[in-house]
Amino acid sequence: AITIKEVRLKPKTDDHDLHTKTRKAREFLQEGDKVKLTVLFRGRENLHPEVGRALLDRMLDQLGPHAVIESPPRLVGRNMSAMLAPKKQPLPHQREAVDAVKEGLAEADRGKLIMACGTGKTFTSLKIAEQLAGAGGRVLFLVPSLALLGSRIRITIFSRR
């Protein structure tokens, strides 16, 4: 079952408290839980939503390596919220496949990846392509279905925000 943990902030949250709440949100993500970040506005604080947005942006920057942004910060009524999900990590059999392909490519200019149905071939091959291209590299990636392409594009776009 998916658990959503909420971390509540106020626009006047101090740096030390923000650090503590960020650390707690990181722990939730590492445990596999989704995290909802909420800034609560009261009274005159409603006139300055940009302060709450800056606070959320700071937290999102710090949690970026550990999370995927499912929904970007949105102001609804007196609250501004963003939803985060833990970043998907390769499973042990996928890590083995990535390592085997990398070893094979060290000796040859082509390789092959053989995995059973439903074991994450698309995700595994994308991880291989990302590692081979390096940081900032470009990859032409062909997927077997539009549904997989759509989900991958959403993950990529939200993780860069």
mmCIF file of C-alpha atoms in Angstrom:
data_model
loop_
_atom_site.group_PDB
_atom_site.id
_atom_site.type_symbol
_atom_site.label_atom_id
_atom_site.label_comp_id
_atom_site.label_asym_id
_atom_site.label_seq_id
_atom_site.Cartn_x
_atom_site.Cartn_y
_atom_site.Cartn_z
ATOM 1 C CA ALA A 1 0.000 0.000 0.000
ATOM 2 C CA ILE A 2 1.176 3.487 -0.822
ATOM 3 C CA THR A 3 1.479 5.793 2.164
ATOM 4 C CA ILE A 4 1.412 9.570 1.846
ATOM 5 C CA LYS A 5 3.261 11.473 4.562
ATOM 6 C CA GLU A 6 2.683 15.210 4.901
ATOM 7 C CA VAL A 7 5.288 17.770 5.900
ATOM 8 C CA ARG A 8 3.708 21.078 6.899
ATOM 9 C CA LEU A 9 5.491 24.423 6.761
ATOM 10 C CA LYS A 10 4.603 28.040 7.312
ATOM 11 C CA PRO A 11 6.049 30.969 5.360
ATOM 12 C CA LYS A 12 8.038 32.043 8.430
ATOM 13 C CA THR A 13 9.709 28.637 8.921
ATOM 14 C CA ASP A 14 13.343 29.228 9.934
ATOM 15 C CA ASP A 15 16.360 27.664 8.187
ATOM 16 C CA HIS A 16 17.090 25.144 10.954
ATOM 17 C CA ASP A 17 13.462 23.993 11.069
ATOM 18 C CA LEU A 18 13.423 23.773 7.271
ATOM 19 C CA HIS A 19 16.554 21.596 7.388
ATOM 20 C CA THR A 20 14.896 19.288 9.938
ATOM 21 C CA LYS A 21 11.702 18.998 7.886
ATOM 22 C CA THR A 22 13.732 18.349 4.722
ATOM 23 C CA ARG A 23 15.673 15.577 6.486
ATOM 24 C CA LYS A 24 12.404 14.009 7.666
ATOM 25 C CA ALA A 25 10.914 14.185 4.146
ATOM 26 C CA ARG A 26 14.084 12.522 2.779
ATOM 27 C CA GLU A 27 13.669 9.700 5.324
ATOM 28 C CA PHE A 28 10.038 9.198 4.243
ATOM 29 C CA LEU A 29 11.104 9.000 0.590
ATOM 30 C CA GLN A 30 13.880 6.513 1.374
ATOM 31 C CA GLU A 31 11.310 4.318 3.138
ATOM 32 C CA GLY A 32 9.284 4.299 -0.103
ATOM 33 C CA ASP A 33 6.517 6.683 0.987
ATOM 34 C CA LYS A 34 5.118 9.568 -1.037
ATOM 35 C CA VAL A 35 5.543 13.006 0.540
ATOM 36 C CA LYS A 36 3.139 15.938 0.368
ATOM 37 C CA LEU A 37 4.821 19.273 1.136
ATOM 38 C CA THR A 38 2.306 21.866 2.323
ATOM 39 C CA VAL A 39 2.814 25.541 3.156
ATOM 40 C CA LEU A 40 -0.007 26.881 5.338
ATOM 41 C CA PHE A 41 -0.840 30.587 4.900
ATOM 42 C CA ARG A 42 -2.666 32.515 7.636
ATOM 43 C CA GLY A 43 -3.948 36.079 7.688
ATOM 44 C CA ARG A 44 -1.671 38.538 5.902
ATOM 45 C CA GLU A 45 0.614 35.711 4.746
ATOM 46 C CA ASN A 46 -1.997 35.071 2.010
ATOM 47 C CA LEU A 47 -0.867 38.295 0.311
ATOM 48 C CA HIS A 48 2.622 36.865 -0.355
ATOM 49 C CA PRO A 49 2.364 33.377 -1.843
ATOM 50 C CA GLU A 50 5.799 33.897 -3.450
ATOM 51 C CA VAL A 51 7.385 33.459 0.003
ATOM 52 C CA GLY A 52 5.792 30.036 0.361
ATOM 53 C CA ARG A 53 6.742 29.147 -3.221
ATOM 54 C CA ALA A 54 10.385 30.050 -2.513
ATOM 55 C CA LEU A 55 10.288 27.820 0.580
ATOM 56 C CA LEU A 56 8.874 24.897 -1.415
ATOM 57 C CA ASP A 57 11.408 25.452 -4.204
ATOM 58 C CA ARG A 58 14.267 25.277 -1.677
ATOM 59 C CA MET A 59 12.937 21.986 -0.327
ATOM 60 C CA LEU A 60 12.362 20.576 -3.815
ATOM 61 C CA ASP A 61 15.951 21.435 -4.790
ATOM 62 C CA GLN A 62 17.302 19.630 -1.734
ATOM 63 C CA LEU A 63 15.058 16.586 -2.243
ATOM 64 C CA GLY A 64 15.653 16.435 -6.014
ATOM 65 C CA PRO A 65 18.164 13.542 -5.969
ATOM 66 C CA HIS A 66 15.767 11.431 -3.882
ATOM 67 C CA ALA A 67 12.390 12.230 -5.439
ATOM 68 C CA VAL A 68 10.278 12.702 -8.528
ATOM 69 C CA ILE A 69 7.844 15.620 -8.490
ATOM 70 C CA GLU A 70 4.396 14.136 -9.116
ATOM 71 C CA SER A 71 2.606 17.466 -8.900
ATOM 72 C CA PRO A 72 4.401 20.815 -8.852
ATOM 73 C CA PRO A 73 3.584 23.467 -6.221
ATOM 74 C CA ARG A 74 -0.004 24.690 -6.527
ATOM 75 C CA LEU A 75 -1.920 27.220 -4.461
ATOM 76 C CA VAL A 76 -5.319 25.874 -3.439
ATOM 77 C CA GLY A 77 -7.214 28.095 -1.020
ATOM 78 C CA ARG A 78 -4.901 28.956 1.874
ATOM 79 C CA ASN A 79 -2.425 26.142 1.218
ATOM 80 C CA MET A 80 0.312 25.602 -1.342
ATOM 81 C CA SER A 81 1.192 21.944 -1.909
ATOM 82 C CA ALA A 82 3.525 19.761 -3.956
ATOM 83 C CA MET A 83 3.550 15.955 -4.128
ATOM 84 C CA LEU A 84 6.749 13.912 -4.306
ATOM 85 C CA ALA A 85 7.308 10.217 -4.956
ATOM 86 C CA PRO A 86 10.503 8.255 -4.334
ATOM 87 C CA LYS A 87 12.794 7.872 -7.342
ATOM 88 C CA LYS A 88 12.589 4.463 -8.891
ATOM 89 C CA GLN A 89 15.751 2.434 -8.313
ATOM 90 C CA PRO A 90 16.805 -0.638 -10.306
ATOM 91 C CA LEU A 91 16.016 -3.980 -8.672
ATOM 92 C CA PRO A 92 18.858 -6.461 -8.026
ATOM 93 C CA HIS A 93 18.227 -8.408 -11.256
ATOM 94 C CA GLN A 94 18.152 -5.133 -13.200
ATOM 95 C CA ARG A 95 21.459 -4.005 -11.649
ATOM 96 C CA GLU A 96 22.996 -7.344 -12.663
ATOM 97 C CA ALA A 97 21.747 -6.841 -16.236
ATOM 98 C CA VAL A 98 23.181 -3.306 -16.371
ATOM 99 C CA ASP A 99 26.561 -4.530 -15.103
ATOM 100 C CA ALA A 100 26.610 -7.459 -17.554
ATOM 101 C CA VAL A 101 25.845 -5.197 -20.519
ATOM 102 C CA LYS A 102 28.519 -2.692 -19.449
ATOM 103 C CA GLU A 103 31.089 -5.526 -19.195
ATOM 104 C CA GLY A 104 30.054 -6.826 -22.619
ATOM 105 C CA LEU A 105 30.334 -3.384 -24.198
ATOM 106 C CA ALA A 106 33.870 -3.035 -22.839
ATOM 107 C CA GLU A 107 34.877 -5.929 -25.112
ATOM 108 C CA ALA A 108 32.573 -5.385 -28.120
ATOM 109 C CA ASP A 109 30.878 -2.533 -29.945
ATOM 110 C CA ARG A 110 27.396 -4.106 -29.649
ATOM 111 C CA GLY A 111 25.537 -5.959 -26.955
ATOM 112 C CA LYS A 112 22.262 -7.641 -26.178
ATOM 113 C CA LEU A 113 19.871 -7.638 -23.271
ATOM 114 C CA ILE A 114 17.701 -10.693 -22.708
ATOM 115 C CA MET A 115 15.134 -10.473 -19.926
ATOM 116 C CA ALA A 116 11.786 -12.186 -19.335
ATOM 117 C CA CYS A 117 8.444 -10.427 -19.827
ATOM 118 C CA GLY A 118 7.471 -8.066 -17.032
ATOM 119 C CA THR A 119 10.966 -7.781 -15.544
ATOM 120 C CA GLY A 120 11.575 -4.150 -16.483
ATOM 121 C CA LYS A 121 13.462 -4.299 -19.788
ATOM 122 C CA THR A 122 12.474 -0.757 -20.743
ATOM 123 C CA PHE A 123 13.580 0.731 -17.425
ATOM 124 C CA THR A 124 16.795 -1.320 -17.392
ATOM 125 C CA SER A 125 17.747 -0.385 -20.942
ATOM 126 C CA LEU A 126 17.070 3.279 -20.193
ATOM 127 C CA LYS A 127 19.384 3.103 -17.179
ATOM 128 C CA ILE A 128 22.073 1.537 -19.404
ATOM 129 C CA ALA A 129 21.655 4.331 -21.980
ATOM 130 C CA GLU A 130 21.817 7.023 -19.287
ATOM 131 C CA GLN A 131 25.041 5.580 -17.860
ATOM 132 C CA LEU A 132 26.677 5.240 -21.269
ATOM 133 C CA ALA A 133 25.724 8.785 -22.318
ATOM 134 C CA GLY A 134 26.936 10.321 -19.046
ATOM 135 C CA ALA A 135 25.724 13.482 -17.369
ATOM 136 C CA GLY A 136 24.223 15.916 -19.874
ATOM 137 C CA GLY A 137 24.493 13.385 -22.719
ATOM 138 C CA ARG A 138 21.706 12.773 -25.195
ATOM 139 C CA VAL A 139 20.069 9.445 -25.854
ATOM 140 C CA LEU A 140 17.792 8.301 -28.650
ATOM 141 C CA PHE A 141 15.551 5.823 -26.883
ATOM 142 C CA LEU A 142 12.943 3.708 -28.671
ATOM 143 C CA VAL A 143 10.106 2.312 -26.568
ATOM 144 C CA PRO A 144 7.702 -0.511 -27.371
ATOM 145 C CA SER A 145 4.518 1.423 -26.529
ATOM 146 C CA LEU A 146 3.162 4.971 -26.291
ATOM 147 C CA ALA A 147 2.058 4.366 -22.691
ATOM 148 C CA LEU A 148 5.657 3.720 -21.616
ATOM 149 C CA LEU A 149 6.831 6.772 -23.530
ATOM 150 C CA GLY A 150 4.199 8.996 -21.918
ATOM 151 C CA SER A 151 5.021 7.877 -18.384
ATOM 152 C CA ARG A 152 8.777 8.321 -18.969
ATOM 153 C CA ILE A 153 8.304 11.828 -20.370
ATOM 154 C CA ARG A 154 6.149 12.857 -17.379
ATOM 155 C CA ILE A 155 8.783 11.542 -14.944
ATOM 156 C CA THR A 156 11.583 13.329 -16.787
ATOM 157 C CA ILE A 157 9.758 16.673 -17.063
ATOM 158 C CA PHE A 158 8.698 16.746 -13.392
ATOM 159 C CA SER A 159 12.110 15.621 -12.119
ATOM 160 C CA ARG A 160 13.776 18.568 -13.906
ATOM 161 C CA ARG A 161 11.492 21.199 -12.345
#
